mmCIF file of C-alpha atoms in Angstrom:
data_model
loop_
_atom_site.group_PDB
_atom_site.id
_atom_site.type_symbol
_atom_site.label_atom_id
_atom_site.label_comp_id
_atom_site.label_asym_id
_atom_site.label_seq_id
_atom_site.Cartn_x
_atom_site.Cartn_y
_atom_site.Cartn_z
ATOM 1 C CA MET A 1 169.594 81.016 40.110
ATOM 2 C CA TYR A 2 165.999 82.412 40.493
ATOM 3 C CA MET A 3 162.944 80.317 39.130
ATOM 4 C CA SER A 4 159.672 81.629 38.946
ATOM 5 C CA GLY A 5 156.394 79.845 38.304
ATOM 6 C CA PHE A 6 153.497 78.382 39.706
ATOM 7 C CA MET A 7 151.271 75.346 39.884
ATOM 8 C CA LEU A 8 147.658 75.441 39.389
ATOM 9 C CA SER A 9 145.444 72.683 40.752
ATOM 10 C CA ALA A 10 141.655 72.358 39.885
ATOM 11 C CA LEU A 11 139.032 70.177 41.130
ATOM 12 C CA ALA A 12 135.767 69.388 38.937
ATOM 13 C CA LEU A 13 133.012 67.000 39.447
ATOM 14 C CA THR A 14 132.805 64.331 36.916
ATOM 15 C CA GLY A 15 129.574 62.271 35.884
ATOM 16 C CA CYS A 16 130.673 59.308 38.234
ATOM 17 C CA GLY A 17 130.886 61.702 41.329
ATOM 18 C CA GLU A 18 134.740 61.260 41.325
ATOM 19 C CA GLU A 19 136.678 64.701 41.322
ATOM 20 C CA LEU A 20 138.895 65.596 38.212
ATOM 21 C CA GLU A 21 142.132 67.147 39.500
ATOM 22 C CA LEU A 22 143.984 68.935 36.848
ATOM 23 C CA THR A 23 147.406 70.384 37.513
ATOM 24 C CA VAL A 24 149.075 72.904 35.339
ATOM 25 C CA THR A 25 152.565 73.696 35.711
ATOM 26 C CA PRO A 26 154.117 76.649 33.533
ATOM 27 C CA VAL A 27 157.730 75.927 32.099
ATOM 28 C CA LYS A 28 158.132 78.882 29.895
ATOM 29 C CA ASN A 29 156.556 82.131 29.207
ATOM 30 C CA VAL A 30 153.207 81.417 30.926
ATOM 31 C CA GLU A 31 152.081 84.465 32.964
ATOM 32 C CA ASN A 32 148.599 83.036 34.322
ATOM 33 C CA VAL A 33 146.289 80.012 33.934
ATOM 34 C CA GLN A 34 142.854 80.110 34.963
ATOM 35 C CA VAL A 35 140.236 77.440 35.204
ATOM 36 C CA THR A 36 136.916 78.730 33.520
ATOM 37 C CA ASP A 37 134.696 75.779 33.313
ATOM 38 C CA LEU A 38 134.762 72.102 33.936
ATOM 39 C CA ASN A 39 137.674 70.689 32.120
ATOM 40 C CA GLN A 40 138.520 74.175 30.470
ATOM 41 C CA LEU A 41 141.746 76.306 30.909
ATOM 42 C CA ASP A 42 142.613 79.695 29.832
ATOM 43 C CA VAL A 43 146.422 80.081 29.251
ATOM 44 C CA TYR A 44 147.950 83.753 29.233
ATOM 45 C CA CYS A 45 151.227 83.876 27.248
ATOM 46 C CA GLN A 46 152.378 87.324 26.215
ATOM 47 C CA THR A 47 155.048 86.171 23.853
ATOM 48 C CA GLY A 48 153.056 83.773 21.770
ATOM 49 C CA ILE A 49 155.074 80.779 22.392
ATOM 50 C CA CYS A 50 154.787 79.074 25.731
ATOM 51 C CA GLN A 51 155.411 75.628 27.225
ATOM 52 C CA PHE A 52 153.502 74.066 30.189
ATOM 53 C CA ASP A 53 152.867 70.591 31.609
ATOM 54 C CA VAL A 54 149.238 69.191 32.368
ATOM 55 C CA THR A 55 148.498 66.224 34.502
ATOM 56 C CA ALA A 56 145.151 64.851 35.669
ATOM 57 C CA ASN A 57 144.208 62.296 38.286
ATOM 58 C CA GLN A 58 142.058 60.532 35.626
ATOM 59 C CA GLN A 59 141.503 60.397 31.897
ATOM 60 C CA ALA A 60 139.833 63.369 30.729
ATOM 61 C CA ASN A 61 139.340 65.504 27.667
ATOM 62 C CA ILE A 62 140.245 69.282 28.372
ATOM 63 C CA THR A 63 139.768 72.620 26.296
ATOM 64 C CA VAL A 64 142.655 75.044 26.350
ATOM 65 C CA ASN A 65 142.045 78.596 25.354
ATOM 66 C CA MET A 66 145.179 80.556 24.393
ATOM 67 C CA HIS A 67 145.592 84.347 25.124
ATOM 68 C CA TYR A 68 148.064 87.082 24.935
ATOM 69 C CA SER A 69 146.374 89.117 27.781
ATOM 70 C CA GLU A 70 142.869 89.684 29.049
ATOM 71 C CA SER A 71 141.941 91.508 25.949
ATOM 72 C CA ARG A 72 143.701 89.565 23.163
ATOM 73 C CA VAL A 73 143.347 85.949 22.196
ATOM 74 C CA PHE A 74 145.858 84.019 19.974
ATOM 75 C CA GLU A 75 145.186 84.813 16.414
ATOM 76 C CA LYS A 76 146.092 81.672 14.941
ATOM 77 C CA ILE A 77 147.637 78.802 16.504
ATOM 78 C CA GLU A 78 150.603 77.622 14.342
ATOM 79 C CA GLY A 79 151.127 74.588 16.098
ATOM 80 C CA VAL A 80 150.749 72.496 19.436
ATOM 81 C CA SER A 81 153.476 70.066 20.232
ATOM 82 C CA VAL A 82 152.491 67.355 22.903
ATOM 83 C CA THR A 83 154.852 64.953 24.450
ATOM 84 C CA GLY A 84 152.868 62.463 26.542
ATOM 85 C CA LYS A 85 151.006 59.270 26.526
ATOM 86 C CA LEU A 86 148.093 60.811 24.657
ATOM 87 C CA GLY A 87 149.917 63.403 22.654
ATOM 88 C CA SER A 88 148.208 62.668 19.476
ATOM 89 C CA SER A 89 144.741 63.550 20.662
ATOM 90 C CA VAL A 90 144.998 67.359 19.949
ATOM 91 C CA VAL A 91 142.117 68.779 18.089
ATOM 92 C CA MET A 92 141.855 72.360 16.973
ATOM 93 C CA VAL A 93 138.533 73.897 17.679
ATOM 94 C CA ASP A 94 139.381 77.380 16.296
ATOM 95 C CA GLU A 95 142.158 79.988 15.958
ATOM 96 C CA ASN A 96 142.971 80.065 19.863
ATOM 97 C CA THR A 97 141.368 76.994 21.155
ATOM 98 C CA PHE A 98 142.082 73.094 21.115
ATOM 99 C CA THR A 99 141.066 70.029 22.806
ATOM 100 C CA LEU A 100 143.337 67.374 24.298
ATOM 101 C CA ASP A 101 143.065 64.109 26.175
ATOM 102 C CA VAL A 102 144.906 63.639 29.505
ATOM 103 C CA SER A 103 145.915 60.310 30.415
ATOM 104 C CA GLY A 104 145.347 60.239 34.433
ATOM 105 C CA GLU A 105 148.901 59.117 34.609
ATOM 106 C CA PRO A 106 151.438 60.784 37.047
ATOM 107 C CA GLU A 107 153.797 61.453 33.953
ATOM 108 C CA PRO A 108 152.641 64.937 32.684
ATOM 109 C CA SER A 109 151.587 65.754 29.040
ATOM 110 C CA LYS A 110 154.131 68.439 27.967
ATOM 111 C CA LEU A 111 152.707 71.063 25.668
ATOM 112 C CA LEU A 112 154.417 73.655 23.477
ATOM 113 C CA VAL A 113 151.931 76.210 21.893
ATOM 114 C CA VAL A 114 152.922 78.628 19.174
ATOM 115 C CA ASP A 115 150.964 81.546 17.619
ATOM 116 C CA TYR A 116 151.479 82.088 14.051
ATOM 117 C CA TYR A 117 151.102 85.899 14.426
ATOM 118 C CA ARG A 118 153.756 86.152 17.315
#
């Protein structure tokens, strides 16, 4: 059985001088993840339906931008399902962006994101 995937860890300085460490683990249909700014992720999913896990070493609010490719963003996120301690914290920013609180617990937040126009 062949499993492909990657884990992305990002360090960012927070106001107290403590480093925020985010870990993103693709579960299904995630081609790439990039940290573009403090607490901000770009997730690339060519199928329009993807799953990934996010953990952090401390509680934080992160912004997630969803893309099909470098030149095409999700047109309208149909839904974001989150399983985890702060799963109800999802706030839609626009058609392809949402914010999410992560708990800082070792248990990951498990996300499923679906684009309406997939």
